Short mmCIF file of N, CA and C in Angstrom, two decimals:
data_model
loop_
_atom_site.label_atom_id
_atom_site.label_comp_id
_atom_site.label_asym_id
_atom_site.label_seq_id
_atom_site.Cartn_x
_atom_site.Cartn_y
_atom_site.Cartn_z
N MET H 238 -2.04 -5.16 17.72
CA MET H 238 -0.66 -5.30 18.31
C MET H 238 0.02 -4.09 17.90
N ALA H 239 0.93 -3.67 18.69
CA ALA H 239 1.66 -2.52 18.51
C ALA H 239 2.95 -2.80 17.88
N GLY H 240 3.28 -2.12 16.84
CA GLY H 240 4.60 -2.38 16.12
C GLY H 240 5.57 -1.37 16.45
N VAL H 241 6.81 -1.71 16.24
CA VAL H 241 7.97 -0.80 16.57
C VAL H 241 8.71 -0.50 15.32
N ASN H 242 8.90 0.71 14.98
CA ASN H 242 9.50 1.05 13.80
C ASN H 242 11.03 1.28 14.19
N THR H 243 12.00 0.51 13.79
CA THR H 243 13.33 0.75 14.17
C THR H 243 14.09 0.58 12.86
N ALA H 244 14.98 1.68 12.57
CA ALA H 244 15.86 1.62 11.53
C ALA H 244 17.30 1.29 12.19
N ARG H 245 17.82 0.16 11.97
CA ARG H 245 19.01 -0.35 12.65
C ARG H 245 20.03 -0.80 11.71
N THR H 246 21.17 -1.13 12.15
CA THR H 246 22.28 -1.51 11.40
C THR H 246 22.56 -3.03 11.70
N ALA H 247 21.92 -3.63 12.64
CA ALA H 247 22.11 -5.11 12.95
C ALA H 247 20.85 -5.78 13.09
N SER H 248 20.78 -7.10 12.96
CA SER H 248 19.58 -7.87 13.14
C SER H 248 19.28 -7.94 14.71
N ALA H 249 18.20 -8.77 14.99
CA ALA H 249 17.85 -9.01 16.35
C ALA H 249 19.05 -9.55 17.23
N PRO H 250 18.90 -9.35 18.45
CA PRO H 250 20.10 -9.77 19.22
C PRO H 250 20.44 -11.22 18.97
N GLY H 251 21.71 -11.43 18.86
CA GLY H 251 22.28 -12.79 18.52
C GLY H 251 22.28 -13.20 17.08
N GLU H 252 21.68 -12.30 16.27
CA GLU H 252 21.55 -12.58 14.79
C GLU H 252 22.48 -11.64 14.03
N GLU H 253 23.11 -12.12 13.02
CA GLU H 253 23.85 -11.23 12.06
C GLU H 253 22.98 -10.83 10.93
N PRO H 254 23.24 -9.64 10.48
CA PRO H 254 22.41 -9.27 9.18
C PRO H 254 22.92 -10.20 8.04
N ALA H 255 22.12 -10.43 7.04
CA ALA H 255 22.39 -11.22 5.83
C ALA H 255 23.59 -10.67 5.34
N PRO H 256 24.53 -11.56 4.82
CA PRO H 256 25.74 -11.02 4.30
C PRO H 256 25.52 -10.26 2.95
N ALA H 257 26.37 -9.27 2.69
CA ALA H 257 26.40 -8.53 1.48
C ALA H 257 26.95 -9.27 0.44
N ILE H 258 26.49 -9.37 -0.76
CA ILE H 258 27.02 -10.00 -1.87
C ILE H 258 27.26 -9.04 -3.06
N PRO H 259 28.36 -9.15 -3.78
CA PRO H 259 28.52 -8.14 -4.83
C PRO H 259 27.48 -8.32 -5.74
N GLY H 260 27.32 -7.23 -6.65
CA GLY H 260 26.30 -7.18 -7.55
C GLY H 260 25.02 -6.61 -7.01
N ASP H 261 23.86 -7.36 -7.12
CA ASP H 261 22.67 -6.86 -6.61
C ASP H 261 22.50 -7.18 -5.08
N GLY H 262 23.45 -7.95 -4.51
CA GLY H 262 23.47 -8.18 -3.10
C GLY H 262 22.49 -9.35 -2.67
N LEU H 263 21.90 -10.03 -3.72
CA LEU H 263 20.86 -10.90 -3.37
C LEU H 263 21.21 -12.38 -3.71
N GLY H 264 21.96 -12.68 -4.70
CA GLY H 264 22.40 -14.00 -5.10
C GLY H 264 21.21 -14.78 -5.40
N GLY H 265 21.38 -16.14 -5.58
CA GLY H 265 20.32 -17.15 -5.79
C GLY H 265 19.91 -17.10 -7.27
N THR H 266 19.20 -18.11 -7.56
CA THR H 266 18.69 -18.23 -9.00
C THR H 266 17.24 -18.78 -8.88
N GLY H 267 16.66 -18.86 -10.01
CA GLY H 267 15.39 -19.47 -10.12
C GLY H 267 14.45 -18.83 -11.13
N PRO H 268 13.85 -19.69 -11.91
CA PRO H 268 12.82 -19.09 -12.87
C PRO H 268 11.68 -18.50 -12.25
N PHE H 269 11.09 -17.63 -13.04
CA PHE H 269 9.77 -17.08 -12.56
C PHE H 269 8.76 -17.03 -13.73
N ASP H 270 7.68 -17.76 -13.53
CA ASP H 270 6.72 -17.74 -14.64
C ASP H 270 5.54 -16.92 -14.35
N GLY H 271 5.34 -16.36 -13.13
CA GLY H 271 4.27 -15.41 -12.88
C GLY H 271 2.82 -15.95 -12.96
N ASN H 272 2.75 -17.35 -13.18
CA ASN H 272 1.38 -17.89 -13.31
C ASN H 272 0.79 -18.16 -12.00
N GLY H 273 -0.52 -18.50 -11.99
CA GLY H 273 -1.17 -18.79 -10.78
C GLY H 273 -1.78 -17.57 -10.05
N SER H 274 -2.59 -17.92 -9.08
CA SER H 274 -3.26 -16.93 -8.08
C SER H 274 -3.06 -17.35 -6.73
N LEU H 275 -3.51 -16.55 -5.76
CA LEU H 275 -3.28 -16.79 -4.39
C LEU H 275 -3.95 -18.05 -3.97
N ASP H 276 -5.22 -18.37 -4.65
CA ASP H 276 -6.01 -19.53 -4.25
C ASP H 276 -5.57 -20.81 -4.72
N GLU H 277 -4.61 -20.86 -5.71
CA GLU H 277 -4.15 -22.00 -6.44
C GLU H 277 -3.12 -22.74 -5.46
N PRO H 278 -3.20 -24.10 -5.44
CA PRO H 278 -2.24 -24.79 -4.58
C PRO H 278 -0.89 -24.89 -5.30
N ALA H 279 -0.18 -23.88 -5.60
CA ALA H 279 1.06 -23.86 -6.29
C ALA H 279 2.21 -23.73 -5.42
N GLU H 280 2.12 -23.98 -3.98
CA GLU H 280 3.16 -23.73 -3.18
C GLU H 280 4.34 -24.65 -3.42
N SER H 281 4.15 -25.95 -3.78
CA SER H 281 5.29 -26.83 -4.10
C SER H 281 6.06 -26.46 -5.29
N ALA H 282 5.22 -25.95 -6.35
CA ALA H 282 5.82 -25.48 -7.66
C ALA H 282 6.71 -24.22 -7.25
N ASP H 283 6.20 -23.31 -6.42
CA ASP H 283 6.91 -22.17 -6.04
C ASP H 283 8.20 -22.51 -5.34
N THR H 284 8.16 -23.47 -4.47
CA THR H 284 9.31 -23.86 -3.69
C THR H 284 10.28 -24.50 -4.61
N ALA H 285 9.84 -25.32 -5.53
CA ALA H 285 10.80 -25.98 -6.40
C ALA H 285 11.44 -24.91 -7.37
N ALA H 286 10.75 -23.90 -7.74
CA ALA H 286 11.27 -22.89 -8.66
C ALA H 286 12.20 -21.87 -7.96
N PHE H 287 11.82 -21.56 -6.81
CA PHE H 287 12.60 -20.44 -6.07
C PHE H 287 13.38 -20.94 -4.83
N GLY H 288 13.11 -22.03 -4.26
CA GLY H 288 13.78 -22.43 -3.10
C GLY H 288 12.85 -22.31 -1.91
N ASP H 289 13.41 -22.74 -0.67
CA ASP H 289 12.58 -22.68 0.50
C ASP H 289 13.09 -21.52 1.43
N PRO H 290 12.15 -20.48 1.52
CA PRO H 290 12.61 -19.26 2.29
C PRO H 290 12.82 -19.59 3.78
N ALA H 291 12.55 -20.73 4.31
CA ALA H 291 12.80 -21.11 5.68
C ALA H 291 14.12 -21.60 5.78
N ALA H 292 14.78 -22.09 4.77
CA ALA H 292 16.05 -22.66 4.69
C ALA H 292 17.12 -21.66 4.35
N ALA H 293 16.85 -20.75 3.41
CA ALA H 293 17.81 -19.75 3.00
C ALA H 293 16.99 -18.67 2.16
N GLU H 294 17.72 -17.51 2.05
CA GLU H 294 17.09 -16.44 1.34
C GLU H 294 16.80 -16.88 -0.07
N VAL H 295 15.58 -16.68 -0.56
CA VAL H 295 15.12 -16.95 -1.99
C VAL H 295 15.13 -15.71 -2.72
N ARG H 296 15.36 -15.79 -3.99
CA ARG H 296 15.50 -14.52 -4.85
C ARG H 296 14.28 -14.46 -5.66
N LEU H 297 13.56 -13.36 -5.73
CA LEU H 297 12.42 -13.10 -6.48
C LEU H 297 12.65 -11.97 -7.35
N PRO H 298 12.19 -11.96 -8.63
CA PRO H 298 12.37 -10.95 -9.55
C PRO H 298 11.53 -9.61 -9.16
N ASN H 299 12.00 -8.42 -9.62
CA ASN H 299 11.29 -7.21 -9.22
C ASN H 299 10.13 -7.05 -10.19
N ARG H 300 9.08 -7.82 -9.98
CA ARG H 300 7.83 -7.80 -10.64
C ARG H 300 6.68 -7.66 -9.79
N PRO H 301 5.48 -7.23 -10.07
CA PRO H 301 4.45 -7.20 -9.14
C PRO H 301 3.95 -8.63 -8.88
N GLU H 302 4.12 -9.52 -9.75
CA GLU H 302 3.74 -10.95 -9.45
C GLU H 302 4.47 -11.62 -8.36
N SER H 303 5.68 -11.01 -8.04
CA SER H 303 6.46 -11.61 -6.97
C SER H 303 5.71 -11.55 -5.57
N ALA H 304 4.91 -10.52 -5.36
CA ALA H 304 4.13 -10.58 -4.09
C ALA H 304 3.32 -11.76 -4.02
N ARG H 305 2.71 -12.27 -5.03
CA ARG H 305 1.88 -13.41 -5.01
C ARG H 305 2.76 -14.69 -4.66
N THR H 306 3.81 -14.62 -5.35
CA THR H 306 4.73 -15.79 -5.08
C THR H 306 5.19 -15.82 -3.57
N ALA H 307 5.65 -14.70 -3.17
CA ALA H 307 5.92 -14.52 -1.68
C ALA H 307 4.87 -15.04 -0.75
N ARG H 308 3.63 -14.57 -1.07
CA ARG H 308 2.52 -15.07 -0.32
C ARG H 308 2.31 -16.49 -0.29
N ARG H 309 2.41 -17.15 -1.45
CA ARG H 309 2.36 -18.66 -1.49
C ARG H 309 3.46 -19.37 -0.82
N LEU H 310 4.72 -18.88 -0.95
CA LEU H 310 5.85 -19.44 -0.22
C LEU H 310 5.68 -19.38 1.23
N VAL H 311 5.31 -18.17 1.72
CA VAL H 311 5.17 -18.00 3.18
C VAL H 311 4.02 -18.82 3.78
N ARG H 312 2.94 -18.92 3.04
CA ARG H 312 1.76 -19.69 3.54
C ARG H 312 2.12 -21.10 3.53
N SER H 313 2.79 -21.60 2.55
CA SER H 313 3.20 -23.05 2.60
C SER H 313 4.05 -23.32 3.91
N VAL H 314 5.10 -22.50 4.03
CA VAL H 314 5.95 -22.78 5.17
C VAL H 314 5.22 -22.73 6.49
N LEU H 315 4.40 -21.68 6.72
CA LEU H 315 3.71 -21.56 8.05
C LEU H 315 2.60 -22.70 8.23
N LEU H 316 1.93 -23.01 7.26
CA LEU H 316 0.85 -23.99 7.46
C LEU H 316 1.39 -25.40 7.37
N THR H 317 2.09 -25.74 6.29
CA THR H 317 2.36 -27.12 5.97
C THR H 317 3.68 -27.52 6.80
N ARG H 318 4.71 -26.75 6.72
CA ARG H 318 5.88 -27.12 7.41
C ARG H 318 5.97 -26.91 8.86
N TRP H 319 5.49 -25.76 9.30
CA TRP H 319 5.59 -25.25 10.67
C TRP H 319 4.39 -25.63 11.45
N GLY H 320 3.24 -25.87 10.77
CA GLY H 320 1.92 -26.26 11.44
C GLY H 320 1.34 -25.06 12.24
N LEU H 321 1.59 -23.91 11.80
CA LEU H 321 1.01 -22.72 12.62
C LEU H 321 -0.43 -22.45 12.22
N PRO H 322 -1.12 -21.71 13.10
CA PRO H 322 -2.53 -21.46 12.87
C PRO H 322 -2.85 -20.61 11.59
N GLU H 323 -3.95 -20.76 11.08
CA GLU H 323 -4.48 -20.04 9.86
C GLU H 323 -4.46 -18.73 10.02
N ALA H 324 -4.92 -18.22 11.17
CA ALA H 324 -5.06 -16.75 11.51
C ALA H 324 -3.62 -16.13 11.46
N LEU H 325 -2.75 -16.77 11.96
CA LEU H 325 -1.22 -16.22 11.90
C LEU H 325 -0.78 -16.24 10.36
N ALA H 326 -1.07 -17.25 9.65
CA ALA H 326 -0.69 -17.28 8.26
C ALA H 326 -1.27 -16.15 7.46
N GLU H 327 -2.59 -15.89 7.73
CA GLU H 327 -3.30 -14.84 7.02
C GLU H 327 -2.55 -13.50 7.29
N ASP H 328 -2.37 -13.11 8.57
CA ASP H 328 -1.64 -11.88 8.85
C ASP H 328 -0.25 -11.79 8.20
N THR H 329 0.41 -12.86 8.24
CA THR H 329 1.83 -12.90 7.70
C THR H 329 1.78 -12.79 6.16
N VAL H 330 0.87 -13.49 5.56
CA VAL H 330 0.75 -13.36 4.03
C VAL H 330 0.40 -11.81 3.72
N LEU H 331 -0.47 -11.23 4.41
CA LEU H 331 -0.85 -9.85 4.13
C LEU H 331 0.47 -8.96 4.18
N LEU H 332 1.16 -9.08 5.33
CA LEU H 332 2.37 -8.35 5.59
C LEU H 332 3.45 -8.46 4.64
N VAL H 333 3.71 -9.81 4.32
CA VAL H 333 4.81 -10.06 3.29
C VAL H 333 4.35 -9.43 1.99
N SER H 334 3.18 -9.50 1.64
CA SER H 334 2.76 -8.94 0.33
C SER H 334 3.04 -7.50 0.39
N GLU H 335 2.71 -6.80 1.51
CA GLU H 335 3.00 -5.24 1.47
C GLU H 335 4.55 -5.01 1.47
N LEU H 336 5.36 -5.83 2.07
CA LEU H 336 6.74 -5.53 2.03
C LEU H 336 7.40 -5.79 0.66
N VAL H 337 6.95 -6.92 0.02
CA VAL H 337 7.39 -7.15 -1.29
C VAL H 337 6.80 -6.15 -2.37
N GLY H 338 5.62 -5.77 -2.14
CA GLY H 338 5.08 -4.80 -3.06
C GLY H 338 5.71 -3.46 -3.00
N ASN H 339 6.12 -3.09 -1.73
CA ASN H 339 6.89 -1.79 -1.54
C ASN H 339 8.15 -1.88 -2.16
N ALA H 340 8.85 -3.01 -2.03
CA ALA H 340 10.22 -3.07 -2.65
C ALA H 340 10.18 -3.21 -4.15
N VAL H 341 9.15 -3.75 -4.78
CA VAL H 341 9.04 -3.75 -6.11
C VAL H 341 8.70 -2.30 -6.60
N ARG H 342 7.81 -1.62 -5.96
CA ARG H 342 7.44 -0.30 -6.38
C ARG H 342 8.48 0.77 -6.10
N HIS H 343 9.28 0.66 -5.09
CA HIS H 343 9.93 1.79 -4.69
C HIS H 343 11.57 1.67 -4.74
N THR H 344 12.05 0.50 -4.96
CA THR H 344 13.48 0.29 -5.01
C THR H 344 14.30 0.34 -6.30
N GLY H 345 13.60 0.00 -7.37
CA GLY H 345 14.13 -0.15 -8.71
C GLY H 345 15.17 -1.34 -8.78
N ALA H 346 15.07 -2.23 -7.81
CA ALA H 346 15.89 -3.45 -7.70
C ALA H 346 15.71 -4.42 -8.90
N GLN H 347 16.59 -5.18 -9.35
CA GLN H 347 16.38 -6.20 -10.33
C GLN H 347 15.72 -7.38 -9.65
N SER H 348 16.14 -7.76 -8.47
CA SER H 348 15.49 -8.74 -7.71
C SER H 348 15.47 -8.43 -6.16
N LEU H 349 14.83 -9.19 -5.50
CA LEU H 349 14.49 -9.11 -4.12
C LEU H 349 14.81 -10.44 -3.32
N GLY H 350 15.24 -10.39 -2.05
CA GLY H 350 15.36 -11.51 -1.24
C GLY H 350 14.28 -11.72 -0.28
N LEU H 351 13.90 -12.98 -0.04
CA LEU H 351 12.80 -13.28 0.95
C LEU H 351 13.33 -14.40 1.79
N ARG H 352 13.06 -14.14 3.15
CA ARG H 352 13.58 -15.30 4.10
C ARG H 352 12.72 -15.30 5.27
N LEU H 353 12.48 -16.50 5.79
CA LEU H 353 11.58 -16.73 7.02
C LEU H 353 12.47 -17.31 8.06
N ARG H 354 12.27 -16.90 9.32
CA ARG H 354 13.00 -17.42 10.47
C ARG H 354 11.90 -17.71 11.59
N ARG H 355 12.17 -18.77 12.27
CA ARG H 355 11.34 -19.08 13.43
C ARG H 355 12.20 -19.33 14.59
N GLN H 356 12.06 -18.57 15.69
CA GLN H 356 12.88 -18.61 16.88
C GLN H 356 11.99 -18.23 18.12
N ARG H 357 12.20 -19.04 19.16
CA ARG H 357 11.72 -18.70 20.50
C ARG H 357 10.23 -18.17 20.51
N GLY H 358 9.30 -18.77 19.90
CA GLY H 358 7.87 -18.25 19.85
C GLY H 358 7.62 -17.16 19.02
N ARG H 359 8.38 -16.95 17.97
CA ARG H 359 8.11 -15.84 17.00
C ARG H 359 8.62 -16.23 15.64
N ILE H 360 7.96 -15.61 14.67
CA ILE H 360 8.49 -15.70 13.35
C ILE H 360 8.96 -14.43 12.85
N ARG H 361 9.91 -14.41 11.94
CA ARG H 361 10.46 -13.22 11.40
C ARG H 361 10.46 -13.36 9.86
N VAL H 362 9.97 -12.34 9.23
CA VAL H 362 9.83 -12.37 7.72
C VAL H 362 10.81 -11.18 7.33
N GLU H 363 11.70 -11.42 6.32
CA GLU H 363 12.68 -10.50 5.95
C GLU H 363 12.58 -10.34 4.37
N VAL H 364 12.63 -9.15 3.93
CA VAL H 364 12.64 -8.78 2.42
C VAL H 364 13.78 -7.96 2.24
N ARG H 365 14.78 -8.38 1.41
CA ARG H 365 16.00 -7.67 1.22
C ARG H 365 16.02 -7.11 -0.22
N ASP H 366 16.67 -5.93 -0.37
CA ASP H 366 16.75 -5.34 -1.63
C ASP H 366 18.05 -4.41 -1.60
N PRO H 367 18.57 -4.14 -2.76
CA PRO H 367 19.81 -3.36 -2.95
C PRO H 367 19.73 -1.82 -2.66
N SER H 368 18.55 -1.40 -2.43
CA SER H 368 18.30 0.08 -2.19
C SER H 368 18.59 0.42 -0.72
N ARG H 369 19.40 1.45 -0.47
CA ARG H 369 19.51 1.94 1.00
C ARG H 369 18.48 2.93 1.33
N GLY H 370 17.61 3.25 0.58
CA GLY H 370 16.49 4.20 0.85
C GLY H 370 15.58 3.57 1.96
N LEU H 371 15.33 4.35 3.02
CA LEU H 371 14.49 3.80 4.00
C LEU H 371 13.09 3.96 3.80
N PRO H 372 12.18 2.94 4.08
CA PRO H 372 10.70 3.08 3.96
C PRO H 372 10.19 4.09 4.98
N CYS H 373 9.12 4.78 4.47
CA CYS H 373 8.49 5.78 5.46
C CYS H 373 7.18 5.43 5.85
N LEU H 374 6.89 5.50 7.19
CA LEU H 374 5.57 5.27 7.85
C LEU H 374 4.87 6.51 7.65
N LEU H 375 3.88 6.50 6.70
CA LEU H 375 3.05 7.77 6.45
C LEU H 375 1.76 7.83 7.26
N PRO H 376 1.16 8.95 7.54
CA PRO H 376 -0.10 8.92 8.09
C PRO H 376 -1.09 8.43 7.07
N VAL H 377 -2.12 7.65 7.46
CA VAL H 377 -3.16 7.16 6.60
C VAL H 377 -4.49 7.80 6.85
N HIS H 378 -5.08 8.27 5.72
CA HIS H 378 -6.43 8.95 5.85
C HIS H 378 -7.48 8.07 5.15
N GLU H 379 -8.64 8.19 5.59
CA GLU H 379 -9.79 7.27 5.31
C GLU H 379 -9.93 7.14 3.75
N LEU H 380 -9.72 8.11 2.99
CA LEU H 380 -9.98 7.98 1.56
C LEU H 380 -8.76 7.68 0.71
N ASP H 381 -7.68 7.40 1.38
CA ASP H 381 -6.33 7.06 0.75
C ASP H 381 -6.57 5.74 -0.03
N VAL H 382 -6.05 5.75 -1.24
CA VAL H 382 -6.08 4.50 -2.17
C VAL H 382 -4.73 3.78 -2.19
N SER H 383 -3.77 4.29 -1.66
CA SER H 383 -2.46 3.66 -1.58
C SER H 383 -1.78 4.30 -0.40
N GLY H 384 -0.62 3.65 -0.10
CA GLY H 384 0.27 4.09 0.98
C GLY H 384 -0.01 3.53 2.31
N ARG H 385 -0.83 2.48 2.36
CA ARG H 385 -1.20 1.79 3.60
C ARG H 385 -0.30 0.66 4.03
N GLY H 386 0.59 0.32 3.24
CA GLY H 386 1.43 -0.92 3.53
C GLY H 386 2.22 -0.87 4.81
N LEU H 387 3.06 0.15 5.12
CA LEU H 387 3.73 0.14 6.36
C LEU H 387 2.73 0.37 7.59
N PHE H 388 1.70 1.10 7.21
CA PHE H 388 0.63 1.23 8.30
C PHE H 388 0.12 -0.12 8.78
N LEU H 389 -0.08 -0.88 7.88
CA LEU H 389 -0.55 -2.32 8.16
C LEU H 389 0.55 -3.01 8.87
N VAL H 390 1.73 -2.97 8.37
CA VAL H 390 2.91 -3.69 9.03
C VAL H 390 3.05 -3.29 10.49
N ASP H 391 2.96 -1.94 10.67
CA ASP H 391 3.10 -1.27 11.90
C ASP H 391 1.95 -1.77 12.95
N HIS H 392 0.77 -1.79 12.48
CA HIS H 392 -0.36 -2.16 13.32
C HIS H 392 -0.54 -3.72 13.54
N LEU H 393 -0.12 -4.57 12.64
CA LEU H 393 -0.37 -5.95 12.78
C LEU H 393 0.86 -6.73 13.36
N SER H 394 1.95 -6.25 13.13
CA SER H 394 3.14 -6.90 13.61
C SER H 394 3.49 -6.59 15.06
N ASP H 395 4.31 -7.41 15.63
CA ASP H 395 4.69 -7.22 17.06
C ASP H 395 6.02 -6.23 16.98
N ARG H 396 6.68 -6.49 16.02
CA ARG H 396 7.94 -5.51 15.81
C ARG H 396 8.20 -5.47 14.34
N TRP H 397 8.77 -4.46 13.93
CA TRP H 397 9.28 -4.32 12.58
C TRP H 397 10.44 -3.35 12.41
N GLY H 398 11.22 -3.39 11.33
CA GLY H 398 12.27 -2.41 11.28
C GLY H 398 13.01 -2.73 9.96
N VAL H 399 14.14 -2.05 9.94
CA VAL H 399 14.95 -1.97 8.74
C VAL H 399 16.46 -2.23 9.17
N ASP H 400 17.16 -3.11 8.55
CA ASP H 400 18.58 -3.32 8.89
C ASP H 400 19.33 -2.82 7.59
N LEU H 401 20.06 -1.72 7.78
CA LEU H 401 20.97 -1.27 6.70
C LEU H 401 22.15 -2.17 6.46
N LEU H 402 22.43 -2.39 5.25
CA LEU H 402 23.56 -3.32 4.87
C LEU H 402 24.47 -2.51 3.95
N PRO H 403 25.67 -2.91 3.82
CA PRO H 403 26.63 -2.34 2.92
C PRO H 403 26.08 -2.18 1.53
N LEU H 404 25.25 -3.12 1.05
CA LEU H 404 24.70 -2.98 -0.37
C LEU H 404 23.17 -3.07 -0.25
N GLY H 405 22.48 -2.31 0.58
CA GLY H 405 21.05 -2.39 0.50
C GLY H 405 20.51 -2.37 1.96
N LYS H 406 19.37 -3.03 2.02
CA LYS H 406 18.74 -3.06 3.31
C LYS H 406 17.91 -4.34 3.44
N THR H 407 17.50 -4.64 4.61
CA THR H 407 16.46 -5.82 4.84
C THR H 407 15.39 -5.11 5.63
N THR H 408 14.18 -5.13 5.22
CA THR H 408 13.00 -4.75 5.85
C THR H 408 12.34 -5.95 6.40
N TRP H 409 11.94 -5.92 7.65
CA TRP H 409 11.53 -7.17 8.31
C TRP H 409 10.38 -6.80 9.30
N PHE H 410 9.63 -7.97 9.56
CA PHE H 410 8.67 -7.76 10.71
C PHE H 410 8.63 -9.17 11.56
N GLU H 411 8.22 -9.08 12.80
CA GLU H 411 8.01 -10.23 13.55
C GLU H 411 6.53 -10.31 14.11
N LEU H 412 6.15 -11.61 14.28
CA LEU H 412 4.87 -11.88 14.82
C LEU H 412 5.13 -13.01 15.90
N ARG H 413 4.27 -13.07 16.87
CA ARG H 413 4.40 -14.03 17.92
C ARG H 413 3.83 -15.35 17.22
N ALA H 414 4.51 -16.48 17.57
CA ALA H 414 4.06 -17.73 16.97
C ALA H 414 4.05 -18.75 18.07
N GLU H 415 2.98 -18.92 18.78
CA GLU H 415 2.98 -19.88 19.87
C GLU H 415 3.21 -21.28 19.24
N GLU H 416 3.87 -22.13 19.98
CA GLU H 416 4.14 -23.49 19.54
C GLU H 416 2.76 -24.32 19.40
N PRO H 417 2.54 -24.97 18.35
CA PRO H 417 1.22 -25.95 18.34
C PRO H 417 1.12 -26.87 19.44
#
């Protein structure tokens, strides 16, 4: 799939960007225990602890373990709640892991926001952080051991981009999601 890298100041047509909130701009609460692995059936515990990313933005701490939590939350919504195909869930989980990992590594944020949206045959995953620094799509070489995150997002998503906000940015991607 061909991705589109767009740095924008508004969301998709007809959508407003997430509102800016004073402080870290992310709001929300929830404990983070960092336990579990991708293979554990911990989705309901994650939803109870963090909230439902399909209903509202959930807040994740700026820790490497947040990528795992984001993967489980996204997988749970796509497979259990929305009944979407496993292959779509696998791609989405990989890409959300890359966006959360980039935000943890590069933004210095105290927390990150995660949100899922489903509209008109597509899903959209958004990761919000208080940094206004734009992510860079770098060339990837065969022996590189890091720096492949946005390359994967660019190649696996149908569209991706960055919405600049008064207090940060939202990095997002979209994938086609045919109705079951």
